[in-house]
Coordinates of C-alpha atoms in Angstrom, one line a residue:
X177 CA -101.4 -25.5 79.3
X178 CA -97.6 -25.2 79.9
X179 CA -96.3 -23.1 77.0
X180 CA -92.9 -22.4 78.7
X181 CA -91.0 -25.0 76.5
X182 CA -92.1 -23.1 73.4
X183 CA -91.1 -19.8 74.9
X184 CA -87.7 -21.2 76.0
X185 CA -87.1 -22.6 72.5
X186 CA -88.0 -19.3 70.9
X187 CA -85.7 -17.4 73.2
X188 CA -82.8 -19.6 72.3
X189 CA -83.7 -19.5 68.6
X190 CA -83.5 -15.7 68.7
X191 CA -80.4 -15.3 70.7
X192 CA -78.5 -18.5 69.7
X193 CA -76.8 -18.2 73.1
X194 CA -77.8 -20.4 76.1
X195 CA -76.6 -17.8 78.7
X196 CA -78.6 -14.9 77.2
X197 CA -81.7 -17.1 76.5
X198 CA -81.7 -18.4 80.0
X199 CA -81.5 -14.9 81.4
X200 CA -84.4 -13.8 79.2
X201 CA -86.5 -16.7 80.4
X202 CA -85.4 -16.4 84.1
X203 CA -84.1 -20.0 84.3
X204 CA -80.7 -21.5 84.7
X205 CA -78.7 -22.6 81.5
X206 CA -79.0 -26.2 82.7
X207 CA -82.8 -25.9 82.9
X208 CA -83.0 -24.4 79.5
X209 CA -80.7 -27.1 78.1
X210 CA -83.0 -29.9 79.6
X211 CA -86.1 -28.2 78.1
X212 CA -84.5 -28.2 74.6
X213 CA -83.4 -31.8 75.0
X214 CA -86.9 -32.8 76.0
X215 CA -88.4 -31.1 73.0
X216 CA -85.9 -32.8 70.7
X217 CA -86.6 -36.2 72.3
X218 CA -90.4 -35.6 71.8
X219 CA -89.9 -34.6 68.2
X220 CA -87.2 -37.2 67.4
X221 CA -85.0 -34.5 65.6
X222 CA -82.3 -32.1 66.5
X223 CA -83.5 -28.5 66.7
X224 CA -80.1 -26.9 67.2
X225 CA -76.5 -27.6 66.1
X226 CA -74.3 -26.8 69.0
X227 CA -70.7 -27.1 70.0
X228 CA -68.3 -25.2 72.3
X229 CA -68.3 -22.1 70.0
X230 CA -71.7 -21.7 68.4
X231 CA -75.4 -22.5 68.4
X232 CA -77.4 -22.7 65.2
X233 CA -80.9 -23.7 64.2
X234 CA -81.2 -26.9 62.1
X235 CA -83.6 -27.1 59.2
X236 CA -86.0 -28.8 61.5
X237 CA -85.4 -26.1 64.1
X238 CA -86.5 -23.4 61.6
X239 CA -89.7 -25.3 60.9
X240 CA -90.4 -25.7 64.6
X241 CA -89.7 -22.0 65.2
X242 CA -92.6 -21.1 62.9
X243 CA -94.8 -23.6 64.6
X244 CA -93.9 -22.3 68.1
X245 CA -94.6 -18.7 67.0
X246 CA -97.9 -19.6 65.5
X247 CA -98.9 -21.7 68.5
X248 CA -98.2 -18.9 71.0
X249 CA -99.9 -16.4 68.8
X250 CA -103.0 -18.5 68.5
X251 CA -103.1 -19.2 72.2
X252 CA -102.7 -15.5 72.9
X253 CA -105.5 -14.7 70.4
X254 CA -107.9 -17.2 72.0
X255 CA -107.0 -16.0 75.5
X256 CA -107.5 -12.4 74.7
X257 CA -110.7 -13.0 72.8
X258 CA -112.1 -14.7 75.9
X259 CA -110.9 -11.8 78.1
X260 CA -112.3 -9.3 75.8
X261 CA -115.7 -10.9 76.1
X262 CA -115.4 -10.6 79.9
X263 CA -114.8 -6.8 79.5
X264 CA -111.1 -6.3 80.2
X265 CA -107.9 -6.8 78.2
X266 CA -104.8 -8.1 79.8
X267 CA -101.4 -9.3 78.4
X268 CA -98.4 -7.7 76.8
X269 CA -97.5 -5.9 73.6
X270 CA -93.9 -5.5 72.4
X271 CA -93.0 -2.3 70.5
X272 CA -89.7 -1.5 68.7
X273 CA -88.6 2.0 67.8
X274 CA -85.6 4.3 67.7
X275 CA -84.6 6.3 70.8
X276 CA -85.9 9.5 69.1
X277 CA -89.3 7.9 68.3
X278 CA -89.6 6.7 71.9
X279 CA -89.8 10.2 73.3
X280 CA -91.3 11.9 70.2
X281 CA -94.4 9.6 69.8
X282 CA -94.8 7.1 72.5
X283 CA -96.1 9.4 75.2
X284 CA -98.9 10.7 73.0
X285 CA -99.6 7.3 71.6
X286 CA -99.7 5.4 74.9
X287 CA -100.9 7.8 77.6
X288 CA -104.6 7.4 76.8
X289 CA -104.2 3.8 75.9
X290 CA -102.8 3.0 79.3
X291 CA -105.8 4.7 81.0
X292 CA -108.2 2.6 78.9
X293 CA -106.3 -0.7 79.3
X294 CA -104.3 -0.5 82.6
X295 CA -103.7 -4.3 82.6
X296 CA -101.9 -4.4 79.3
X297 CA -98.1 -4.6 79.8
X298 CA -96.0 -2.7 77.2
X299 CA -92.5 -4.0 76.4
X300 CA -90.4 -1.4 74.6
X301 CA -87.2 -2.2 72.7
X302 CA -85.1 0.6 71.1
X303 CA -82.4 0.3 68.4
X304 CA -81.5 1.1 64.8
X305 CA -84.6 2.3 62.9
X306 CA -83.4 0.3 59.9
X307 CA -84.2 -2.9 61.8
X308 CA -87.8 -2.0 62.7
X309 CA -89.6 -3.6 59.9
X310 CA -87.5 -6.8 59.9
X311 CA -88.1 -7.3 63.5
X312 CA -91.9 -7.2 63.0
X313 CA -91.8 -9.5 60.0
X314 CA -89.5 -11.9 61.8
X315 CA -91.9 -12.1 64.8
X316 CA -89.5 -10.6 67.3
X317 CA -91.8 -7.6 67.9
X318 CA -95.6 -7.1 67.8
X319 CA -95.3 -3.5 66.4
X320 CA -92.8 -0.9 65.5
X321 CA -92.7 2.8 65.0
X322 CA -90.8 3.4 61.8
X323 CA -90.6 5.2 58.5
X324 CA -92.8 3.9 55.8
X325 CA -90.5 2.2 53.2
X326 CA -90.8 3.0 49.5
X327 CA -92.4 -0.5 49.0
X328 CA -94.4 -1.8 51.9
X329 CA -94.3 -5.6 52.2
X330 CA -97.8 -7.1 51.5
X331 CA -97.9 -8.8 54.9
X332 CA -97.7 -5.5 56.8
X333 CA -100.2 -2.8 57.7
X334 CA -99.0 0.7 58.3
X335 CA -100.8 3.6 59.9
X336 CA -99.1 7.1 59.7
X337 CA -98.6 9.2 62.8
X338 CA -96.6 12.2 61.5
X339 CA -94.4 13.4 58.6
X340 CA -90.7 14.4 59.0
X341 CA -88.5 16.0 56.3
X342 CA -85.0 14.6 55.6
X343 CA -82.3 17.3 55.9
X344 CA -78.6 17.6 55.2
X345 CA -76.7 18.8 58.2
X346 CA -73.2 20.3 58.7
X347 CA -71.1 21.5 61.7
X348 CA -72.3 24.8 63.0
X349 CA -68.7 26.1 62.7
X350 CA -67.8 27.3 59.2
X351 CA -65.5 25.0 57.2
X352 CA -64.3 25.4 53.6
X353 CA -65.2 21.8 52.7
X354 CA -68.9 22.3 53.5
X355 CA -70.8 22.9 50.3
X356 CA -72.8 26.1 49.9
X357 CA -76.1 26.4 48.0
X358 CA -74.3 27.4 44.8
X359 CA -71.5 24.9 45.1
X360 CA -70.9 22.8 41.9
X361 CA -71.6 19.1 42.1
X362 CA -67.9 18.4 42.1
X363 CA -67.6 19.7 45.6
X364 CA -70.1 17.2 46.9
X365 CA -67.9 14.4 45.5
X366 CA -65.1 15.5 47.9
X367 CA -67.3 16.2 50.9
X368 CA -67.0 13.6 53.8
X369 CA -70.4 12.1 54.4
X370 CA -71.7 10.4 57.5
X371 CA -74.6 8.2 56.6
X372 CA -76.9 5.5 58.0
X373 CA -75.8 2.0 57.2
X374 CA -79.2 1.2 55.7
X375 CA -82.8 2.3 55.7
X376 CA -85.0 4.8 53.9
X377 CA -82.8 7.9 54.6
X378 CA -79.8 6.1 53.2
X379 CA -81.7 4.9 50.1
X380 CA -82.9 8.5 49.4
X381 CA -79.5 10.0 49.9
X382 CA -77.9 7.4 47.6
X383 CA -80.6 8.3 45.0
X384 CA -79.8 12.0 45.4
X385 CA -76.1 11.5 44.7
X386 CA -76.9 9.2 41.7
X387 CA -79.1 12.0 40.2
X388 CA -76.0 14.1 39.8
X389 CA -73.7 11.2 38.8
X390 CA -71.7 11.6 42.0
X391 CA -70.1 8.8 44.1
X392 CA -70.2 10.2 47.6
X393 CA -67.1 10.1 49.8
X394 CA -68.3 8.2 52.8
X395 CA -66.4 9.0 56.0
X396 CA -68.5 6.8 58.2
X397 CA -71.6 4.6 58.2
X398 CA -73.4 4.3 61.5
X399 CA -76.4 2.6 63.0
X400 CA -78.8 5.2 64.4
X401 CA -79.5 8.8 63.4
X402 CA -78.5 10.2 66.8
X403 CA -74.9 9.1 66.1
X404 CA -75.0 11.0 62.8
X405 CA -75.9 14.3 64.6
X406 CA -73.1 13.7 67.1
X407 CA -70.4 13.0 64.5
X408 CA -71.4 15.9 62.4
X409 CA -71.4 18.2 65.5
X410 CA -67.8 17.1 66.1
X411 CA -66.9 18.2 62.6
X412 CA -66.3 14.9 60.9
X413 CA -68.5 15.5 57.9
X414 CA -72.0 16.2 56.5
X415 CA -74.9 14.0 57.4
X416 CA -78.5 13.3 56.5
X417 CA -81.1 12.8 59.3
X418 CA -84.8 13.2 59.7
X419 CA -85.7 16.7 61.0
X420 CA -87.5 15.2 64.0
X421 CA -84.2 13.7 65.2
X422 CA -82.4 17.0 64.9
X423 CA -85.2 18.9 66.6
X424 CA -85.0 16.6 69.6
X425 CA -81.3 16.3 69.8
X426 CA -79.3 17.8 72.7
X427 CA -76.6 18.5 70.1
X428 CA -78.9 20.5 67.8
X429 CA -77.0 23.8 68.4
X430 CA -73.7 22.2 67.1
X431 CA -75.0 21.6 63.6
X432 CA -76.9 23.5 61.0
X433 CA -79.2 22.6 58.1
X434 CA -77.8 23.0 54.6
X435 CA -79.9 24.5 51.9
X436 CA -79.8 21.7 49.3
X437 CA -81.6 21.5 45.9
X438 CA -83.5 19.4 45.2
X439 CA -84.5 18.6 48.7
X440 CA -84.9 15.1 49.9
X441 CA -88.5 13.9 50.0
X442 CA -90.0 13.7 53.5
X443 CA -91.3 10.4 54.9
X444 CA -94.2 9.2 56.9
X445 CA -93.5 7.9 60.4
X446 CA -96.1 5.5 61.7
X447 CA -97.1 2.2 63.4
X448 CA -96.2 -1.0 61.6
X449 CA -97.7 -4.4 62.3
X450 CA -98.3 -7.7 60.6
X451 CA -101.8 -7.7 59.0
X452 CA -102.7 -11.0 60.6
X453 CA -101.9 -9.7 64.1
X454 CA -104.6 -7.1 63.8
X455 CA -107.0 -9.9 64.7
X456 CA -105.4 -9.9 68.2
X457 CA -107.6 -7.9 70.5
X458 CA -104.6 -6.2 72.2
X459 CA -102.9 -5.2 69.0
X460 CA -106.2 -4.1 67.5
X461 CA -106.9 -1.9 70.6
X462 CA -103.6 -0.1 70.2
X463 CA -104.0 0.2 66.4
X464 CA -107.4 1.8 66.9
X465 CA -105.8 4.4 69.1
X466 CA -104.4 6.1 66.0
X467 CA -106.9 8.0 63.7
X468 CA -107.1 6.5 60.3
X469 CA -106.3 9.8 58.6
X470 CA -104.2 11.9 61.0
X471 CA -103.3 15.4 60.1
X472 CA -99.7 16.1 59.4
X473 CA -98.1 17.2 62.7
X474 CA -95.1 19.2 63.6
X475 CA -93.2 17.9 66.6
X476 CA -92.4 20.2 69.5
X477 CA -88.8 21.2 69.9
X478 CA -86.9 21.4 73.1
X479 CA -87.1 25.2 73.1
X480 CA -90.9 25.1 72.7
X481 CA -91.1 26.0 69.0
X482 CA -92.1 23.6 66.3
X483 CA -90.2 22.1 63.4
X484 CA -90.5 23.2 59.9
X485 CA -92.9 21.6 57.4
X486 CA -91.6 20.1 54.2
X487 CA -92.1 23.2 52.2
X488 CA -90.6 25.8 54.6
X489 CA -87.2 27.3 54.1
X490 CA -84.5 25.5 56.0
X491 CA -82.0 27.3 58.2
X492 CA -78.3 27.3 57.5

């Protein structure tokens, strides 16, 4: 079966750019354009609206996008089931996570898995952790390593790997605008804050400020926790990051943890996947690599020590 037209269509549907889609598919833009035209001729509808400035999916294109994803998924499921019966798994799994998660969890997660299944190819994409769940639900990734949201969508399965506290951080150099443990709430209202654009850490930080009736003074909103550590270290404001990010940051010595009451609740970090994809032998094999009830782990720091648990006293 030649499934390349479906893959070419999905690449264009994701990127909405002929150049990037053709690069991803390793074909020329003209070949990609002919493939899309042949699909549209076979279906008798336009899948994309396109002009000199933009490419967009039509209503029919969105319907065909779901069909293409389902068809490729069912084909992969059948193929892997047959291969599983023959005794060896082969194929690819795409995983999305933040840069921090890539070196904090992936080695432990994948080292034994690679020994057991050497013919499975792993495709890793890194980016803003706030996008992790959306990329899995949207079908762009098979799995993601992410924080468990307050309300997990019913279509998703989540298996915890570790727990990480959320901490307020400030520049290591003293500054009169940095709140102290006994500072009144009014000082927090004037403190420049550097926060994530979205995600669980942002939601919990916003709730923390609302608890005191404070509207935070937001200096910057950034994508990615590593950027928050960098900007705080440069003295631009106070930030909120998972402790695991700080423990693995090369800029950890430029910031300090603030003692804040009440503390922000820690969150579970784990593997996230669509429930229906757990039927896929490759996905199931990696899912089974994680114990069902893992003990809470502290992650190694660069200096060889371990991070603090949620109930330990912070430094600062």
